[in-house]
């Protein structure tokens, strides 16, 4: 008889998180699956909302029809939480994320969260206001994002962007280029570096660059996983290997 473990030995997930992701995104599922490897009791279930190309059909708000369609399908599974793993709130304002959460919860009866409300909550909890921002975006969108964060009371002391215009191409920015962008903004010594865009594969370099720079780096895709765990009432600390966002109560 083979000594290989059979399917019956795989831990049975008893908790479930629903994840809404942009339709052109391949990074969210990959990062979520990698992080949840530390949480065998938790399964992730995905639904998509239309986001494609270089033009946003709803530049100043969310496509609520798309969002709620995705949320309702997830709601059919009676999950523990639903999270929007997207960073658009950084460019249109956090109030839109709070309104989205309230609408999803009203429509589904399931607790909801977003990547950006998780980041906002941690910034406020720790009293952090001086941030640096790294994204894959082109310059005009980056300018809008920085202005929006300033309107939220944050001082952006440095920014760097890859200059990519197409949603599908964000995921193709290399880890080497992402690391270089992070190193560039770290010279300004912000209180925290934010890597924003959930189709931007920054999650894989966060822990190493935190050790190298001595600065916390909060990635929006990782923040979406963090938000989903917290909304489901699950301690996120077992994922601390993914960076200081998961470490808990200590200020950076």
Short mmCIF file of N, CA, C and O in Angstrom, two decimals, residues 38-174:
data_model
loop_
_atom_site.label_atom_id
_atom_site.label_comp_id
_atom_site.label_asym_id
_atom_site.label_seq_id
_atom_site.Cartn_x
_atom_site.Cartn_y
_atom_site.Cartn_z
N UNK A 38 -1.57 28.83 4.74
CA UNK A 38 -1.34 28.84 6.19
C UNK A 38 -2.63 28.70 6.99
O UNK A 38 -2.59 28.72 8.22
N UNK A 39 -3.76 28.58 6.29
CA UNK A 39 -5.07 28.51 6.94
C UNK A 39 -5.86 27.34 6.34
O UNK A 39 -6.81 27.53 5.58
N UNK A 40 -5.49 26.10 6.67
CA UNK A 40 -6.16 24.95 6.04
C UNK A 40 -7.64 24.87 6.34
O UNK A 40 -8.37 24.17 5.63
N UNK A 41 -8.09 25.59 7.36
CA UNK A 41 -9.52 25.56 7.70
C UNK A 41 -10.33 26.55 6.87
O UNK A 41 -11.57 26.59 6.98
N UNK A 42 -9.66 27.34 6.02
CA UNK A 42 -10.34 28.41 5.28
C UNK A 42 -10.26 28.13 3.78
O UNK A 42 -9.18 27.85 3.24
N UNK A 43 -11.40 28.23 3.11
CA UNK A 43 -11.41 28.13 1.65
C UNK A 43 -11.82 29.48 1.06
O UNK A 43 -12.55 30.25 1.69
N UNK A 44 -11.33 29.77 -0.14
CA UNK A 44 -11.68 31.01 -0.84
C UNK A 44 -12.50 30.68 -2.08
O UNK A 44 -12.25 29.69 -2.77
N UNK A 45 -13.48 31.55 -2.37
CA UNK A 45 -14.41 31.33 -3.48
C UNK A 45 -14.55 32.66 -4.21
O UNK A 45 -14.72 33.70 -3.59
N UNK A 46 -14.49 32.62 -5.55
CA UNK A 46 -14.27 33.84 -6.32
C UNK A 46 -15.45 34.17 -7.23
O UNK A 46 -16.13 33.29 -7.76
N UNK A 47 -15.62 35.47 -7.40
CA UNK A 47 -16.58 36.00 -8.37
C UNK A 47 -15.94 37.24 -8.99
O UNK A 47 -15.08 37.88 -8.36
N UNK A 48 -16.32 37.58 -10.23
CA UNK A 48 -15.65 38.66 -10.94
C UNK A 48 -16.61 39.78 -11.32
O UNK A 48 -17.80 39.55 -11.51
N UNK A 49 -16.02 40.97 -11.42
CA UNK A 49 -16.76 42.14 -11.90
C UNK A 49 -15.99 42.71 -13.08
O UNK A 49 -14.75 42.65 -13.10
N UNK A 50 -16.67 43.24 -14.10
CA UNK A 50 -15.97 43.64 -15.33
C UNK A 50 -14.98 44.79 -15.12
O UNK A 50 -15.35 45.88 -14.71
N UNK A 51 -13.72 44.53 -15.38
CA UNK A 51 -12.65 45.54 -15.43
C UNK A 51 -11.69 45.08 -16.51
O UNK A 51 -11.06 44.04 -16.39
N UNK A 52 -11.57 45.86 -17.59
CA UNK A 52 -10.72 45.41 -18.69
C UNK A 52 -10.17 46.61 -19.46
O UNK A 52 -10.70 47.71 -19.37
N UNK A 53 -9.08 46.37 -20.19
CA UNK A 53 -8.52 47.40 -21.04
C UNK A 53 -7.96 48.58 -20.28
O UNK A 53 -7.63 48.49 -19.10
N UNK A 54 -7.85 49.70 -20.97
CA UNK A 54 -7.26 50.90 -20.37
C UNK A 54 -8.29 51.97 -20.05
O UNK A 54 -7.94 53.00 -19.49
N UNK A 55 -9.56 51.73 -20.37
CA UNK A 55 -10.61 52.71 -20.08
C UNK A 55 -11.56 52.16 -19.03
O UNK A 55 -11.99 51.02 -19.10
N UNK A 56 -11.86 52.99 -18.06
CA UNK A 56 -12.79 52.63 -16.99
C UNK A 56 -14.14 53.25 -17.31
O UNK A 56 -14.27 54.47 -17.41
N UNK A 57 -15.14 52.40 -17.48
CA UNK A 57 -16.48 52.91 -17.78
C UNK A 57 -17.14 53.62 -16.63
O UNK A 57 -18.16 54.29 -16.81
N UNK A 58 -16.58 53.49 -15.43
CA UNK A 58 -17.12 54.15 -14.23
C UNK A 58 -15.94 54.79 -13.48
O UNK A 58 -15.57 54.34 -12.40
N UNK A 59 -15.34 55.86 -14.04
CA UNK A 59 -14.09 56.38 -13.48
C UNK A 59 -14.22 57.01 -12.10
O UNK A 59 -13.23 57.11 -11.37
N UNK A 60 -15.42 57.44 -11.73
CA UNK A 60 -15.58 58.17 -10.47
C UNK A 60 -16.38 57.40 -9.42
O UNK A 60 -16.73 57.95 -8.37
N UNK A 61 -16.68 56.16 -9.70
CA UNK A 61 -17.50 55.36 -8.77
C UNK A 61 -17.31 53.89 -9.12
O UNK A 61 -16.53 53.53 -10.00
N UNK A 62 -18.03 53.03 -8.41
CA UNK A 62 -18.02 51.61 -8.72
C UNK A 62 -19.16 51.26 -9.66
O UNK A 62 -20.22 51.90 -9.65
N UNK A 63 -18.94 50.23 -10.46
CA UNK A 63 -19.99 49.64 -11.27
C UNK A 63 -20.82 48.76 -10.33
O UNK A 63 -20.53 47.58 -10.14
N UNK A 64 -21.84 49.36 -9.73
CA UNK A 64 -22.59 48.64 -8.69
C UNK A 64 -23.33 47.44 -9.25
O UNK A 64 -23.49 46.43 -8.56
N UNK A 65 -23.79 47.53 -10.49
CA UNK A 65 -24.47 46.36 -11.06
C UNK A 65 -23.51 45.18 -11.13
O UNK A 65 -23.86 44.05 -10.76
N UNK A 66 -22.29 45.43 -11.61
CA UNK A 66 -21.30 44.36 -11.68
C UNK A 66 -20.89 43.86 -10.31
O UNK A 66 -20.80 42.65 -10.08
N UNK A 67 -20.67 44.79 -9.40
CA UNK A 67 -20.25 44.42 -8.05
C UNK A 67 -21.31 43.60 -7.33
O UNK A 67 -21.02 42.56 -6.72
N UNK A 68 -22.55 44.08 -7.40
CA UNK A 68 -23.61 43.39 -6.67
C UNK A 68 -23.98 42.07 -7.33
O UNK A 68 -24.36 41.12 -6.64
N UNK A 69 -23.83 41.99 -8.65
CA UNK A 69 -24.04 40.71 -9.30
C UNK A 69 -23.05 39.68 -8.79
O UNK A 69 -23.41 38.53 -8.47
N UNK A 70 -21.78 40.09 -8.68
CA UNK A 70 -20.75 39.19 -8.15
C UNK A 70 -21.02 38.84 -6.70
O UNK A 70 -20.88 37.68 -6.29
N UNK A 71 -21.41 39.84 -5.90
CA UNK A 71 -21.65 39.60 -4.47
C UNK A 71 -22.85 38.69 -4.25
O UNK A 71 -22.81 37.81 -3.38
N UNK A 72 -23.90 38.86 -5.04
CA UNK A 72 -25.09 38.02 -4.85
C UNK A 72 -24.78 36.56 -5.16
O UNK A 72 -25.26 35.65 -4.46
N UNK A 73 -23.98 36.33 -6.19
CA UNK A 73 -23.61 34.94 -6.51
C UNK A 73 -22.81 34.31 -5.36
O UNK A 73 -23.04 33.16 -4.99
N UNK A 74 -21.88 35.07 -4.78
CA UNK A 74 -21.14 34.57 -3.63
C UNK A 74 -22.07 34.37 -2.44
O UNK A 74 -21.93 33.40 -1.68
N UNK A 75 -23.03 35.27 -2.28
CA UNK A 75 -23.94 35.18 -1.16
C UNK A 75 -24.77 33.91 -1.16
O UNK A 75 -25.20 33.44 -0.10
N UNK A 76 -24.98 33.33 -2.34
CA UNK A 76 -25.74 32.08 -2.41
C UNK A 76 -25.08 30.97 -1.61
O UNK A 76 -25.74 30.02 -1.19
N UNK A 77 -23.76 31.09 -1.40
CA UNK A 77 -23.02 30.03 -0.70
C UNK A 77 -22.96 30.24 0.81
O UNK A 77 -22.30 29.46 1.51
N UNK A 78 -23.64 31.27 1.33
CA UNK A 78 -23.68 31.51 2.78
C UNK A 78 -22.29 31.52 3.39
O UNK A 78 -21.99 30.80 4.34
N UNK A 79 -21.43 32.38 2.84
CA UNK A 79 -20.03 32.46 3.27
C UNK A 79 -19.88 33.18 4.61
O UNK A 79 -20.83 33.80 5.10
N UNK A 80 -18.68 33.13 5.16
CA UNK A 80 -18.39 33.85 6.40
C UNK A 80 -18.11 35.33 6.16
O UNK A 80 -18.30 36.16 7.06
N UNK A 81 -17.63 35.68 4.96
CA UNK A 81 -17.33 37.07 4.64
C UNK A 81 -17.18 37.21 3.13
O UNK A 81 -16.92 36.23 2.43
N UNK A 82 -17.39 38.43 2.64
CA UNK A 82 -17.14 38.77 1.24
C UNK A 82 -16.20 39.96 1.21
O UNK A 82 -16.42 40.95 1.91
N UNK A 83 -15.15 39.87 0.40
CA UNK A 83 -14.18 40.96 0.31
C UNK A 83 -14.02 41.38 -1.14
O UNK A 83 -13.97 40.55 -2.04
N UNK A 84 -14.00 42.70 -1.36
CA UNK A 84 -13.62 43.25 -2.66
C UNK A 84 -12.11 43.43 -2.63
O UNK A 84 -11.59 44.30 -1.95
N UNK A 85 -11.40 42.57 -3.37
CA UNK A 85 -9.95 42.67 -3.42
C UNK A 85 -9.59 43.52 -4.64
O UNK A 85 -9.23 43.02 -5.70
N UNK A 86 -9.73 44.82 -4.45
CA UNK A 86 -9.45 45.80 -5.48
C UNK A 86 -9.03 47.10 -4.81
O UNK A 86 -9.42 47.36 -3.67
N UNK A 87 -8.27 47.92 -5.51
CA UNK A 87 -7.70 49.12 -4.89
C UNK A 87 -8.29 50.42 -5.43
O UNK A 87 -7.76 51.49 -5.18
N UNK A 88 -9.40 50.35 -6.16
CA UNK A 88 -9.94 51.54 -6.80
C UNK A 88 -10.27 52.64 -5.79
O UNK A 88 -10.23 53.82 -6.12
N UNK A 89 -10.61 52.26 -4.58
CA UNK A 89 -10.92 53.25 -3.55
C UNK A 89 -9.82 54.26 -3.32
O UNK A 89 -10.07 55.38 -2.86
N UNK A 90 -8.58 53.89 -3.65
CA UNK A 90 -7.46 54.82 -3.49
C UNK A 90 -7.53 55.97 -4.47
O UNK A 90 -6.94 57.03 -4.24
N UNK A 91 -8.25 55.80 -5.57
CA UNK A 91 -8.34 56.85 -6.58
C UNK A 91 -9.69 57.56 -6.61
O UNK A 91 -9.81 58.63 -7.19
N UNK A 92 -10.71 56.99 -5.98
CA UNK A 92 -12.03 57.64 -5.96
C UNK A 92 -12.47 58.04 -4.56
O UNK A 92 -13.47 58.74 -4.40
N UNK A 93 -11.75 57.61 -3.53
CA UNK A 93 -12.07 57.98 -2.16
C UNK A 93 -12.60 56.81 -1.36
O UNK A 93 -13.37 55.99 -1.86
N UNK A 94 -12.18 56.75 -0.10
CA UNK A 94 -12.55 55.63 0.76
C UNK A 94 -14.05 55.56 1.04
O UNK A 94 -14.57 54.48 1.34
N UNK A 95 -14.75 56.68 0.93
CA UNK A 95 -16.19 56.67 1.19
C UNK A 95 -16.91 55.72 0.24
O UNK A 95 -17.92 55.09 0.61
N UNK A 96 -16.41 55.60 -0.99
CA UNK A 96 -17.03 54.68 -1.94
C UNK A 96 -16.90 53.24 -1.47
O UNK A 96 -17.82 52.43 -1.67
N UNK A 97 -15.78 52.90 -0.85
CA UNK A 97 -15.61 51.54 -0.33
C UNK A 97 -16.54 51.29 0.85
O UNK A 97 -17.12 50.21 0.97
N UNK A 98 -16.68 52.27 1.72
CA UNK A 98 -17.59 52.09 2.85
C UNK A 98 -19.03 51.91 2.37
O UNK A 98 -19.78 51.09 2.91
N UNK A 99 -19.42 52.69 1.35
CA UNK A 99 -20.77 52.54 0.80
C UNK A 99 -20.94 51.18 0.14
O UNK A 99 -22.00 50.55 0.25
N UNK A 100 -19.89 50.71 -0.56
CA UNK A 100 -19.95 49.40 -1.19
C UNK A 100 -20.12 48.31 -0.15
O UNK A 100 -20.94 47.39 -0.32
N UNK A 101 -19.37 48.39 0.93
CA UNK A 101 -19.50 47.41 2.01
C UNK A 101 -20.92 47.37 2.54
O UNK A 101 -21.53 46.30 2.70
N UNK A 102 -21.48 48.54 2.82
CA UNK A 102 -22.84 48.61 3.36
C UNK A 102 -23.85 48.00 2.39
O UNK A 102 -24.79 47.29 2.80
N UNK A 103 -23.66 48.25 1.10
CA UNK A 103 -24.60 47.73 0.10
C UNK A 103 -24.49 46.21 -0.01
O UNK A 103 -25.51 45.51 -0.08
N UNK A 104 -23.26 45.69 -0.03
CA UNK A 104 -23.09 44.23 -0.11
C UNK A 104 -23.68 43.56 1.12
O UNK A 104 -24.37 42.53 1.01
N UNK A 105 -23.43 44.14 2.28
CA UNK A 105 -23.98 43.54 3.51
C UNK A 105 -25.50 43.58 3.51
O UNK A 105 -26.15 42.61 3.94
N UNK A 106 -26.07 44.67 3.03
CA UNK A 106 -27.54 44.77 2.96
C UNK A 106 -28.12 43.76 1.97
O UNK A 106 -29.15 43.13 2.23
N UNK A 107 -27.44 43.58 0.84
CA UNK A 107 -27.94 42.70 -0.20
C UNK A 107 -27.77 41.22 0.14
O UNK A 107 -28.60 40.39 -0.26
N UNK A 108 -26.71 40.87 0.87
CA UNK A 108 -26.39 39.46 1.09
C UNK A 108 -26.56 39.00 2.52
O UNK A 108 -26.63 37.79 2.78
N UNK A 109 -26.55 39.93 3.48
CA UNK A 109 -26.58 39.55 4.88
C UNK A 109 -25.26 38.99 5.38
O UNK A 109 -25.19 38.39 6.46
N UNK A 110 -24.18 39.18 4.60
CA UNK A 110 -22.86 38.65 4.93
C UNK A 110 -21.91 39.80 5.19
O UNK A 110 -21.93 40.81 4.47
N UNK A 111 -21.07 39.68 6.20
CA UNK A 111 -20.13 40.74 6.51
C UNK A 111 -19.17 40.95 5.35
O UNK A 111 -18.67 39.98 4.76
N UNK A 112 -18.90 42.21 5.02
CA UNK A 112 -18.07 42.54 3.86
C UNK A 112 -16.90 43.43 4.27
O UNK A 112 -16.91 44.07 5.33
N UNK A 113 -15.90 43.50 3.40
CA UNK A 113 -14.71 44.33 3.62
C UNK A 113 -14.07 44.61 2.26
O UNK A 113 -14.45 44.01 1.26
N UNK A 114 -13.10 45.52 2.23
CA UNK A 114 -12.34 45.78 1.00
C UNK A 114 -10.87 45.95 1.34
O UNK A 114 -10.49 46.21 2.49
N UNK A 115 -10.05 45.84 0.31
CA UNK A 115 -8.61 46.04 0.50
C UNK A 115 -8.31 47.41 1.08
O UNK A 115 -7.51 47.55 2.01
N UNK A 116 -8.95 48.45 0.51
CA UNK A 116 -8.62 49.80 0.92
C UNK A 116 -9.17 50.17 2.29
O UNK A 116 -8.55 50.94 3.01
N UNK A 117 -10.32 49.63 2.68
CA UNK A 117 -10.79 49.93 4.05
C UNK A 117 -9.90 49.24 5.08
O UNK A 117 -9.73 49.75 6.18
N UNK A 118 -9.31 48.10 4.72
CA UNK A 118 -8.36 47.45 5.63
C UNK A 118 -7.13 48.32 5.80
O UNK A 118 -6.64 48.53 6.93
N UNK A 119 -6.61 48.86 4.69
CA UNK A 119 -5.45 49.75 4.78
C UNK A 119 -5.80 51.02 5.55
O UNK A 119 -5.05 51.45 6.42
N UNK A 120 -6.95 51.60 5.23
CA UNK A 120 -7.38 52.81 5.93
C UNK A 120 -7.48 52.57 7.44
O UNK A 120 -7.00 53.38 8.25
N UNK A 121 -8.08 51.45 7.81
CA UNK A 121 -8.26 51.14 9.23
C UNK A 121 -6.93 50.99 9.95
O UNK A 121 -6.74 51.50 11.07
N UNK A 122 -5.98 50.29 9.32
CA UNK A 122 -4.67 50.10 9.94
C UNK A 122 -3.90 51.42 10.03
O UNK A 122 -3.22 51.68 11.04
N UNK A 123 -3.98 52.25 9.01
CA UNK A 123 -3.32 53.56 9.07
C UNK A 123 -3.85 54.38 10.25
O UNK A 123 -3.08 54.98 11.01
N UNK A 124 -5.15 54.40 10.40
CA UNK A 124 -5.76 55.19 11.48
C UNK A 124 -5.48 54.58 12.85
O UNK A 124 -5.22 55.29 13.81
N UNK A 125 -5.52 53.26 12.92
CA UNK A 125 -5.28 52.59 14.21
C UNK A 125 -3.88 52.88 14.72
O UNK A 125 -3.67 53.09 15.92
N UNK A 126 -2.92 52.92 13.79
CA UNK A 126 -1.53 53.13 14.17
C UNK A 126 -1.10 54.59 14.09
O UNK A 126 0.05 54.92 14.42
N UNK A 127 -2.00 55.48 13.66
CA UNK A 127 -1.68 56.90 13.60
C UNK A 127 -0.66 57.24 12.53
O UNK A 127 0.13 58.18 12.70
N UNK A 128 -0.67 56.53 11.41
CA UNK A 128 0.30 56.75 10.34
C UNK A 128 -0.30 57.67 9.27
O UNK A 128 -1.42 57.43 8.80
N UNK A 129 0.43 58.69 8.89
CA UNK A 129 -0.05 59.63 7.87
C UNK A 129 0.94 59.87 6.74
O UNK A 129 0.57 60.36 5.68
N UNK A 130 2.22 59.55 6.94
CA UNK A 130 3.25 59.77 5.92
C UNK A 130 3.48 58.47 5.16
O UNK A 130 4.01 57.50 5.70
N UNK A 131 3.04 58.46 3.90
CA UNK A 131 3.10 57.24 3.12
C UNK A 131 3.88 57.47 1.83
O UNK A 131 4.02 58.60 1.35
N UNK A 132 4.38 56.40 1.27
CA UNK A 132 4.90 56.39 -0.09
C UNK A 132 4.05 55.42 -0.90
O UNK A 132 3.50 54.45 -0.34
N UNK A 133 3.93 55.68 -2.18
CA UNK A 133 3.01 54.89 -3.02
C UNK A 133 3.77 54.35 -4.23
O UNK A 133 4.45 55.10 -4.94
N UNK A 134 3.60 53.06 -4.47
CA UNK A 134 4.18 52.38 -5.64
C UNK A 134 3.04 51.70 -6.40
O UNK A 134 2.24 50.96 -5.79
N UNK A 135 2.96 51.93 -7.71
CA UNK A 135 1.90 51.34 -8.52
C UNK A 135 2.43 51.00 -9.91
O UNK A 135 3.52 51.44 -10.29
N UNK A 136 1.63 50.27 -10.70
CA UNK A 136 2.01 50.05 -12.10
C UNK A 136 1.48 51.14 -13.03
O UNK A 136 1.70 51.06 -14.24
N UNK A 137 0.78 52.14 -12.51
CA UNK A 137 -0.04 53.01 -13.33
C UNK A 137 0.74 54.00 -14.18
O UNK A 137 1.92 54.27 -13.95
N UNK A 138 0.04 54.62 -15.11
CA UNK A 138 0.61 55.73 -15.88
C UNK A 138 0.54 57.00 -15.03
O UNK A 138 -0.16 57.04 -14.01
N UNK A 139 1.24 58.05 -15.47
CA UNK A 139 1.41 59.24 -14.65
C UNK A 139 0.13 59.97 -14.30
O UNK A 139 -0.05 60.41 -13.16
N UNK A 140 -0.81 60.10 -15.25
CA UNK A 140 -2.02 60.88 -14.97
C UNK A 140 -2.89 60.19 -13.92
O UNK A 140 -3.46 60.84 -13.03
N UNK A 141 -2.98 58.87 -14.00
CA UNK A 141 -3.76 58.14 -13.00
C UNK A 141 -3.07 58.20 -11.64
O UNK A 141 -3.73 58.33 -10.60
N UNK A 142 -1.75 58.13 -11.64
CA UNK A 142 -1.00 58.22 -10.39
C UNK A 142 -1.24 59.57 -9.72
O UNK A 142 -1.39 59.65 -8.50
N UNK A 143 -1.27 60.63 -10.51
CA UNK A 143 -1.52 61.97 -9.96
C UNK A 143 -2.89 62.02 -9.29
O UNK A 143 -3.05 62.60 -8.21
N UNK A 144 -3.88 61.43 -9.93
CA UNK A 144 -5.21 61.40 -9.34
C UNK A 144 -5.21 60.62 -8.03
O UNK A 144 -5.81 61.05 -7.04
N UNK A 145 -4.55 59.48 -8.03
CA UNK A 145 -4.49 58.65 -6.83
C UNK A 145 -3.83 59.40 -5.68
O UNK A 145 -4.33 59.40 -4.54
N UNK A 146 -2.71 60.05 -5.94
CA UNK A 146 -1.99 60.80 -4.90
C UNK A 146 -2.87 61.92 -4.36
O UNK A 146 -2.93 62.16 -3.14
N UNK A 147 -3.59 62.61 -5.25
CA UNK A 147 -4.48 63.69 -4.80
C UNK A 147 -5.61 63.14 -3.94
O UNK A 147 -6.00 63.77 -2.94
N UNK A 148 -6.13 61.99 -4.30
CA UNK A 148 -7.20 61.38 -3.50
C UNK A 148 -6.70 61.00 -2.12
O UNK A 148 -7.38 61.25 -1.11
N UNK A 149 -5.53 60.41 -2.04
CA UNK A 149 -4.97 60.05 -0.74
C UNK A 149 -4.72 61.29 0.11
O UNK A 149 -4.94 61.28 1.33
N UNK A 150 -4.28 62.38 -0.53
CA UNK A 150 -4.10 63.63 0.21
C UNK A 150 -5.44 64.11 0.77
O UNK A 150 -5.50 64.61 1.91
N UNK A 151 -6.50 63.95 0.00
CA UNK A 151 -7.82 64.32 0.48
C UNK A 151 -8.30 63.47 1.64
O UNK A 151 -9.20 63.87 2.38
N UNK A 152 -7.71 62.29 1.79
CA UNK A 152 -8.02 61.41 2.92
C UNK A 152 -7.14 61.70 4.13
O UNK A 152 -7.17 60.96 5.11
N UNK A 153 -6.32 62.75 4.05
CA UNK A 153 -5.50 63.14 5.19
C UNK A 153 -4.12 62.53 5.21
O UNK A 153 -3.41 62.61 6.22
N UNK A 154 -3.70 61.92 4.10
CA UNK A 154 -2.39 61.29 4.03
C UNK A 154 -1.41 62.19 3.29
O UNK A 154 -1.77 62.86 2.32
N UNK A 155 -0.18 62.21 3.73
CA UNK A 155 0.89 62.94 3.06
C UNK A 155 1.71 61.94 2.27
O UNK A 155 2.36 61.07 2.86
N UNK A 156 1.67 62.05 0.96
CA UNK A 156 2.44 61.16 0.11
C UNK A 156 3.83 61.77 -0.07
O UNK A 156 4.02 62.72 -0.82
N UNK A 157 4.81 61.22 0.64
CA UNK A 157 6.15 61.81 0.64
C UNK A 157 6.99 61.35 -0.54
O UNK A 157 8.03 61.95 -0.85
N UNK A 158 6.56 60.29 -1.21
CA UNK A 158 7.25 59.80 -2.40
C UNK A 158 6.31 58.89 -3.16
O UNK A 158 5.43 58.24 -2.57
N UNK A 159 6.48 58.87 -4.48
CA UNK A 159 5.69 57.95 -5.30
C UNK A 159 6.55 57.46 -6.45
O UNK A 159 7.49 58.12 -6.88
N UNK A 160 6.20 56.26 -6.95
CA UNK A 160 6.86 55.71 -8.12
C UNK A 160 5.85 54.85 -8.85
O UNK A 160 5.02 54.17 -8.23
N UNK A 161 5.89 54.89 -10.16
CA UNK A 161 4.93 54.13 -10.95
C UNK A 161 5.60 53.60 -12.21
O UNK A 161 6.54 54.18 -12.72
N UNK A 162 5.07 52.47 -12.71
CA UNK A 162 5.69 51.79 -13.84
C UNK A 162 5.25 52.34 -15.19
O UNK A 162 5.86 52.02 -16.21
N UNK A 163 4.16 53.13 -15.22
CA UNK A 163 3.72 53.74 -16.46
C UNK A 163 2.92 52.83 -17.38
O UNK A 163 2.85 53.05 -18.59
N UNK A 164 2.27 51.82 -16.83
CA UNK A 164 1.48 50.86 -17.62
C UNK A 164 0.04 51.35 -17.71
O UNK A 164 -0.53 51.80 -16.71
N UNK A 165 -0.58 51.23 -18.89
CA UNK A 165 -1.92 51.76 -19.09
C UNK A 165 -3.01 50.69 -19.09
O UNK A 165 -4.17 51.00 -18.84
N UNK A 166 -2.67 49.45 -19.37
CA UNK A 166 -3.68 48.41 -19.57
C UNK A 166 -3.80 47.51 -18.36
O UNK A 166 -2.80 47.01 -17.84
N UNK A 167 -5.05 47.26 -17.92
CA UNK A 167 -5.29 46.42 -16.75
C UNK A 167 -4.63 45.06 -16.85
O UNK A 167 -4.06 44.56 -15.88
N UNK A 168 -4.73 44.44 -18.03
CA UNK A 168 -4.19 43.10 -18.18
C UNK A 168 -2.67 43.07 -18.07
O UNK A 168 -2.08 42.06 -17.68
N UNK A 169 -2.04 44.21 -18.40
CA UNK A 169 -0.57 44.27 -18.39
C UNK A 169 0.01 44.56 -17.02
O UNK A 169 1.22 44.37 -16.83
N UNK A 170 -0.79 45.00 -16.07
CA UNK A 170 -0.24 45.31 -14.74
C UNK A 170 0.48 44.12 -14.15
O UNK A 170 1.50 44.26 -13.47
N UNK A 171 -0.04 42.92 -14.40
CA UNK A 171 0.52 41.72 -13.79
C UNK A 171 1.88 41.36 -14.38
O UNK A 171 2.60 40.52 -13.83
N UNK A 172 2.25 42.00 -15.49
CA UNK A 172 3.49 41.66 -16.17
C UNK A 172 4.67 42.53 -15.72
O UNK A 172 5.79 42.34 -16.21
N UNK A 173 4.43 43.47 -14.82
CA UNK A 173 5.55 44.22 -14.26
C UNK A 173 6.38 43.25 -13.43
O UNK A 173 5.86 42.53 -12.58
N UNK A 174 7.67 43.21 -13.68
CA UNK A 174 8.51 42.19 -13.06
C UNK A 174 8.79 42.48 -11.58
O UNK A 174 8.73 43.63 -11.14
#
